Amino acid sequence: MFYWLMKYVVIGPLIKAIFRPWVVGRDNIPTSGAAILASNHLSFADSIFLPLTIDRPMSFLAKSDYFTGRGIKGWATRFFMKATGQLPIDRSGGKASEASLNTGLQVLGRGDLLGIYPEGTRSPDGRLYRGRTGIARMALEAKVPVIPVIMVDTDTAMPIGRRIPNVMRVGVVIGEPLDFSRYAGMENDRYILRSVTDEIMIALQRLGGQRYDDVYASSVKNRLPAAATARR
């Protein structure tokens, strides 16, 4: 009920009226059943506009830092994350990654939509980077399709480090579902997981036309000066 109120009564109508987001390919999202929405990640605003532009409720896996802030800002961020259906995950690896995987599988097990950023973090420069294989493992274990999604101009509307967005139109392009049922039972094969992940990233690159670099976005961020990455 809380999610519904935020999306259709409180937050959603206001954001739609201000930014007038456009959508291409909405029919590619199934009307029922579980699926993973695999999106490029340009801005914090991606997790706002994508849920608002599709008809079904969905959940995003978001870094746990967004849910642990203190003070008024921390409360506001935590409130907004919950209002937009986002779930906290620990991205430190190991057992934390396994817990994140289980969280995603629970969403899919309910027959719901799950949003994932395969790159694992926001792009530091607008390019598309190598995907993390967790998305492939979820897709194979849950036996669900993966729907590629491209966010358009969200990095211009809400650049990294900016608190007040630029008022402008943003877009969402939704591609045709990718079926990986041919790999059933192979979710523990790391070569298969890499192959599936790469196929997802190729679909994203073709859909959005972003320049693709076959390195992890986190590695690129680590090489940037500290001042440039402080708010990323």
mmCIF file of C-alpha atoms in Angstrom:
data_model
loop_
_atom_site.group_PDB
_atom_site.id
_atom_site.type_symbol
_atom_site.label_atom_id
_atom_site.label_comp_id
_atom_site.label_asym_id
_atom_site.label_seq_id
_atom_site.Cartn_x
_atom_site.Cartn_y
_atom_site.Cartn_z
ATOM 1 C CA MET A 1 0.000 0.000 0.000
ATOM 2 C CA PHE A 2 2.834 2.406 0.876
ATOM 3 C CA TYR A 3 4.540 1.788 -2.474
ATOM 4 C CA TRP A 4 1.245 2.239 -4.326
ATOM 5 C CA LEU A 5 0.540 5.546 -2.571
ATOM 6 C CA MET A 6 4.004 6.906 -3.313
ATOM 7 C CA LYS A 7 3.931 5.851 -6.977
ATOM 8 C CA TYR A 8 0.385 6.798 -7.921
ATOM 9 C CA VAL A 9 -0.631 9.509 -5.439
ATOM 10 C CA VAL A 10 2.260 11.312 -3.732
ATOM 11 C CA ILE A 11 5.602 11.198 -5.580
ATOM 12 C CA GLY A 12 4.853 9.669 -8.966
ATOM 13 C CA PRO A 13 2.367 12.193 -10.397
ATOM 14 C CA LEU A 14 4.547 15.134 -9.359
ATOM 15 C CA ILE A 15 7.729 13.755 -10.926
ATOM 16 C CA LYS A 16 5.906 12.794 -14.118
ATOM 17 C CA ALA A 17 4.391 16.252 -14.413
ATOM 18 C CA ILE A 18 7.763 17.960 -14.004
ATOM 19 C CA PHE A 19 10.026 15.716 -16.111
ATOM 20 C CA ARG A 20 7.504 14.195 -18.560
ATOM 21 C CA PRO A 21 9.491 10.973 -19.064
ATOM 22 C CA TRP A 22 8.990 9.143 -22.367
ATOM 23 C CA VAL A 23 9.020 5.367 -22.802
ATOM 24 C CA VAL A 24 9.671 3.097 -25.778
ATOM 25 C CA GLY A 25 8.969 -0.651 -25.611
ATOM 26 C CA ARG A 26 6.695 -0.752 -22.579
ATOM 27 C CA ASP A 27 4.921 -3.763 -24.114
ATOM 28 C CA ASN A 28 8.114 -5.815 -23.713
ATOM 29 C CA ILE A 29 7.450 -6.095 -19.982
ATOM 30 C CA PRO A 30 5.207 -9.103 -19.241
ATOM 31 C CA THR A 31 1.892 -8.337 -17.585
ATOM 32 C CA SER A 32 2.511 -11.072 -15.007
ATOM 33 C CA GLY A 33 5.266 -13.344 -13.782
ATOM 34 C CA ALA A 34 8.797 -12.721 -12.604
ATOM 35 C CA ALA A 35 11.473 -11.063 -14.737
ATOM 36 C CA ILE A 36 14.723 -9.180 -14.273
ATOM 37 C CA LEU A 37 15.022 -5.658 -15.669
ATOM 38 C CA ALA A 38 18.708 -5.139 -16.462
ATOM 39 C CA SER A 39 19.465 -1.449 -16.830
ATOM 40 C CA ASN A 40 22.445 0.722 -17.609
ATOM 41 C CA HIS A 41 23.228 3.050 -14.716
ATOM 42 C CA LEU A 42 23.931 6.714 -15.386
ATOM 43 C CA SER A 43 22.443 8.477 -12.382
ATOM 44 C CA PHE A 44 20.843 8.102 -8.970
ATOM 45 C CA ALA A 45 17.662 9.141 -10.771
ATOM 46 C CA ASP A 46 17.549 5.875 -12.751
ATOM 47 C CA SER A 47 15.993 4.128 -9.753
ATOM 48 C CA ILE A 48 13.298 6.799 -9.667
ATOM 49 C CA PHE A 49 12.251 7.081 -13.289
ATOM 50 C CA LEU A 50 12.219 3.403 -14.276
ATOM 51 C CA PRO A 51 9.686 2.263 -11.622
ATOM 52 C CA LEU A 52 7.506 5.275 -12.405
ATOM 53 C CA THR A 53 7.319 4.579 -16.130
ATOM 54 C CA ILE A 54 6.179 0.952 -16.000
ATOM 55 C CA ASP A 55 2.762 -0.279 -14.965
ATOM 56 C CA ARG A 56 3.819 -3.086 -12.620
ATOM 57 C CA PRO A 57 5.465 -2.625 -9.223
ATOM 58 C CA MET A 58 9.149 -3.507 -9.091
ATOM 59 C CA SER A 59 12.019 -3.676 -6.635
ATOM 60 C CA PHE A 60 15.609 -2.531 -7.080
ATOM 61 C CA LEU A 61 18.673 -3.858 -5.305
ATOM 62 C CA ALA A 62 20.340 -0.724 -3.913
ATOM 63 C CA LYS A 63 23.545 -0.318 -1.913
ATOM 64 C CA SER A 64 22.961 -0.459 1.826
ATOM 65 C CA ASP A 65 24.594 2.954 2.386
ATOM 66 C CA TYR A 66 21.366 4.598 1.228
ATOM 67 C CA PHE A 67 19.529 3.065 4.184
ATOM 68 C CA THR A 68 21.992 3.822 6.983
ATOM 69 C CA GLY A 69 22.430 7.599 6.792
ATOM 70 C CA ARG A 70 21.906 9.763 9.880
ATOM 71 C CA GLY A 71 20.071 13.005 10.473
ATOM 72 C CA ILE A 72 17.352 14.534 8.334
ATOM 73 C CA LYS A 73 19.153 13.764 5.083
ATOM 74 C CA GLY A 74 19.632 10.130 6.075
ATOM 75 C CA TRP A 75 15.988 9.807 7.060
ATOM 76 C CA ALA A 76 14.817 11.419 3.822
ATOM 77 C CA THR A 77 17.017 9.168 1.692
ATOM 78 C CA ARG A 78 15.888 6.040 3.552
ATOM 79 C CA PHE A 79 12.237 7.075 3.236
ATOM 80 C CA PHE A 80 12.594 7.710 -0.482
ATOM 81 C CA MET A 81 14.352 4.383 -1.098
ATOM 82 C CA LYS A 82 11.597 2.464 0.623
ATOM 83 C CA ALA A 83 8.943 4.516 -1.161
ATOM 84 C CA THR A 84 10.371 3.522 -4.544
ATOM 85 C CA GLY A 85 10.548 -0.178 -3.691
ATOM 86 C CA GLN A 86 14.311 -0.468 -3.265
ATOM 87 C CA LEU A 87 15.966 -3.145 -1.157
ATOM 88 C CA PRO A 88 19.266 -2.722 0.708
ATOM 89 C CA ILE A 89 22.181 -4.956 -0.265
ATOM 90 C CA ASP A 90 25.764 -5.188 0.944
ATOM 91 C CA ARG A 91 28.173 -5.034 -2.018
ATOM 92 C CA SER A 92 31.321 -5.930 -0.066
ATOM 93 C CA GLY A 93 31.480 -9.448 -1.527
ATOM 94 C CA GLY A 94 31.660 -12.916 0.026
ATOM 95 C CA LYS A 95 28.749 -13.774 2.299
ATOM 96 C CA ALA A 96 27.285 -10.325 1.667
ATOM 97 C CA SER A 97 27.034 -11.050 -2.062
ATOM 98 C CA GLU A 98 25.327 -14.358 -1.304
ATOM 99 C CA ALA A 99 22.795 -12.559 0.888
ATOM 100 C CA SER A 100 22.144 -10.061 -1.906
ATOM 101 C CA LEU A 101 21.580 -12.915 -4.320
ATOM 102 C CA ASN A 102 19.063 -14.483 -1.951
ATOM 103 C CA THR A 103 17.245 -11.163 -1.576
ATOM 104 C CA GLY A 104 16.847 -10.917 -5.332
ATOM 105 C CA LEU A 105 15.710 -14.529 -5.603
ATOM 106 C CA GLN A 106 13.021 -13.891 -2.985
ATOM 107 C CA VAL A 107 11.597 -11.065 -5.108
ATOM 108 C CA LEU A 108 11.614 -13.246 -8.216
ATOM 109 C CA GLY A 109 10.175 -16.176 -6.276
ATOM 110 C CA ARG A 110 7.099 -14.049 -5.534
ATOM 111 C CA GLY A 111 6.594 -13.562 -9.270
ATOM 112 C CA ASP A 112 7.628 -9.888 -9.138
ATOM 113 C CA LEU A 113 9.896 -7.683 -11.237
ATOM 114 C CA LEU A 114 13.453 -7.115 -10.047
ATOM 115 C CA GLY A 115 15.630 -4.253 -11.265
ATOM 116 C CA ILE A 116 19.398 -4.774 -11.409
ATOM 117 C CA TYR A 117 22.303 -2.673 -12.642
ATOM 118 C CA PRO A 118 24.673 -5.285 -14.102
ATOM 119 C CA GLU A 119 27.595 -2.825 -13.995
ATOM 120 C CA GLY A 120 27.295 -2.813 -10.210
ATOM 121 C CA THR A 121 27.705 0.957 -9.883
ATOM 122 C CA ARG A 122 26.999 4.156 -11.768
ATOM 123 C CA SER A 123 29.046 4.829 -14.860
ATOM 124 C CA PRO A 124 31.646 7.513 -14.097
ATOM 125 C CA ASP A 125 31.653 8.889 -17.638
ATOM 126 C CA GLY A 126 28.547 7.763 -19.518
ATOM 127 C CA ARG A 127 30.131 4.646 -20.994
ATOM 128 C CA LEU A 128 28.786 1.127 -20.546
ATOM 129 C CA TYR A 129 31.081 -1.159 -18.570
ATOM 130 C CA ARG A 130 31.559 -4.868 -17.935
ATOM 131 C CA GLY A 131 28.697 -6.610 -16.151
ATOM 132 C CA ARG A 132 28.912 -8.502 -12.873
ATOM 133 C CA THR A 133 27.831 -12.140 -13.101
ATOM 134 C CA GLY A 134 25.364 -12.005 -10.200
ATOM 135 C CA ILE A 135 22.585 -11.097 -12.617
ATOM 136 C CA ALA A 136 23.256 -14.227 -14.666
ATOM 137 C CA ARG A 137 23.154 -16.460 -11.623
ATOM 138 C CA MET A 138 19.827 -14.960 -10.524
ATOM 139 C CA ALA A 139 18.321 -15.379 -13.975
ATOM 140 C CA LEU A 140 19.377 -19.026 -14.225
ATOM 141 C CA GLU A 141 18.455 -19.997 -10.670
ATOM 142 C CA ALA A 142 15.057 -18.287 -10.839
ATOM 143 C CA LYS A 143 14.485 -19.400 -14.457
ATOM 144 C CA VAL A 144 13.273 -15.962 -15.520
ATOM 145 C CA PRO A 145 13.822 -13.779 -18.613
ATOM 146 C CA VAL A 146 16.083 -10.737 -18.549
ATOM 147 C CA ILE A 147 14.721 -7.539 -20.087
ATOM 148 C CA PRO A 148 17.354 -4.995 -21.183
ATOM 149 C CA VAL A 149 16.571 -1.387 -20.286
ATOM 150 C CA ILE A 150 18.332 1.812 -21.322
ATOM 151 C CA MET A 151 17.975 5.021 -19.340
ATOM 152 C CA VAL A 152 18.353 8.134 -21.511
ATOM 153 C CA ASP A 153 19.644 11.546 -20.332
ATOM 154 C CA THR A 154 19.212 10.812 -16.624
ATOM 155 C CA ASP A 155 22.876 11.737 -16.131
ATOM 156 C CA THR A 156 22.124 15.174 -17.588
ATOM 157 C CA ALA A 157 18.995 15.624 -15.479
ATOM 158 C CA MET A 158 20.742 14.483 -12.303
ATOM 159 C CA PRO A 159 24.547 14.510 -12.684
ATOM 160 C CA ILE A 160 26.650 12.701 -10.092
ATOM 161 C CA GLY A 161 27.181 14.979 -7.114
ATOM 162 C CA ARG A 162 24.267 17.291 -7.879
ATOM 163 C CA ARG A 163 21.501 17.589 -5.297
ATOM 164 C CA ILE A 164 18.926 19.565 -7.273
ATOM 165 C CA PRO A 165 18.023 18.046 -10.673
ATOM 166 C CA ASN A 166 17.834 19.889 -13.965
ATOM 167 C CA VAL A 167 14.240 20.011 -15.177
ATOM 168 C CA MET A 168 14.195 18.254 -18.545
ATOM 169 C CA ARG A 169 12.719 15.229 -20.274
ATOM 170 C CA VAL A 170 14.340 11.847 -19.718
ATOM 171 C CA GLY A 171 13.660 8.589 -21.482
ATOM 172 C CA VAL A 172 13.426 4.833 -20.983
ATOM 173 C CA VAL A 173 13.972 2.305 -23.783
ATOM 174 C CA ILE A 174 12.858 -1.249 -23.020
ATOM 175 C CA GLY A 175 14.158 -4.070 -25.197
ATOM 176 C CA GLU A 176 12.815 -7.524 -25.944
ATOM 177 C CA PRO A 177 13.209 -10.186 -23.228
ATOM 178 C CA LEU A 178 16.307 -12.399 -23.343
ATOM 179 C CA ASP A 179 15.683 -16.113 -22.797
ATOM 180 C CA PHE A 180 18.444 -18.128 -21.137
ATOM 181 C CA SER A 181 16.517 -21.358 -20.571
ATOM 182 C CA ARG A 182 19.088 -23.171 -22.724
ATOM 183 C CA TYR A 183 21.459 -22.912 -19.759
ATOM 184 C CA ALA A 184 19.092 -24.527 -17.250
ATOM 185 C CA GLY A 185 20.969 -26.245 -14.425
ATOM 186 C CA MET A 186 24.266 -24.522 -15.252
ATOM 187 C CA GLU A 187 24.071 -21.651 -12.762
ATOM 188 C CA ASN A 188 27.247 -22.802 -11.008
ATOM 189 C CA ASP A 189 29.376 -22.818 -14.156
ATOM 190 C CA ARG A 190 31.398 -19.599 -14.064
ATOM 191 C CA TYR A 191 32.021 -19.696 -17.810
ATOM 192 C CA ILE A 192 28.303 -19.900 -18.501
ATOM 193 C CA LEU A 193 27.649 -17.071 -16.050
ATOM 194 C CA ARG A 194 30.187 -14.873 -17.831
ATOM 195 C CA SER A 195 28.719 -15.766 -21.225
ATOM 196 C CA VAL A 196 25.174 -14.897 -20.101
ATOM 197 C CA THR A 197 26.320 -11.645 -18.516
ATOM 198 C CA ASP A 198 28.217 -10.619 -21.646
ATOM 199 C CA GLU A 199 25.130 -11.356 -23.762
ATOM 200 C CA ILE A 200 23.107 -9.038 -21.525
ATOM 201 C CA MET A 201 25.700 -6.265 -21.848
ATOM 202 C CA ILE A 202 25.797 -6.656 -25.642
ATOM 203 C CA ALA A 203 22.002 -6.302 -25.725
ATOM 204 C CA LEU A 204 22.264 -3.122 -23.646
ATOM 205 C CA GLN A 205 24.974 -1.692 -25.893
ATOM 206 C CA ARG A 206 22.964 -2.364 -29.038
ATOM 207 C CA LEU A 207 19.809 -0.941 -27.505
ATOM 208 C CA GLY A 208 21.376 2.293 -26.281
ATOM 209 C CA GLY A 209 24.410 2.784 -28.495
ATOM 210 C CA GLN A 210 26.696 3.575 -25.562
ATOM 211 C CA ARG A 211 30.413 3.094 -25.994
ATOM 212 C CA TYR A 212 31.367 -0.172 -24.282
ATOM 213 C CA ASP A 213 34.575 -0.754 -22.321
ATOM 214 C CA ASP A 214 35.272 -4.312 -21.157
ATOM 215 C CA VAL A 215 36.464 -3.326 -17.684
ATOM 216 C CA TYR A 216 34.561 -2.893 -14.443
ATOM 217 C CA ALA A 217 33.197 0.592 -13.734
ATOM 218 C CA SER A 218 34.424 0.296 -10.153
ATOM 219 C CA SER A 219 37.994 -0.132 -11.412
ATOM 220 C CA VAL A 220 37.686 3.028 -13.490
ATOM 221 C CA LYS A 221 36.369 4.944 -10.470
ATOM 222 C CA ASN A 222 39.265 3.743 -8.328
ATOM 223 C CA ARG A 223 41.726 5.264 -10.786
ATOM 224 C CA LEU A 224 40.080 8.694 -10.683
ATOM 225 C CA PRO A 225 41.303 11.424 -8.303
ATOM 226 C CA ALA A 226 39.715 11.255 -4.851
ATOM 227 C CA ALA A 227 37.954 14.593 -5.333
ATOM 228 C CA ALA A 228 36.285 13.344 -8.482
ATOM 229 C CA THR A 229 34.940 10.203 -6.849
ATOM 230 C CA ALA A 230 33.942 11.585 -3.465
ATOM 231 C CA ARG A 231 30.260 11.758 -4.413
ATOM 232 C CA ARG A 232 30.054 8.866 -6.847
#
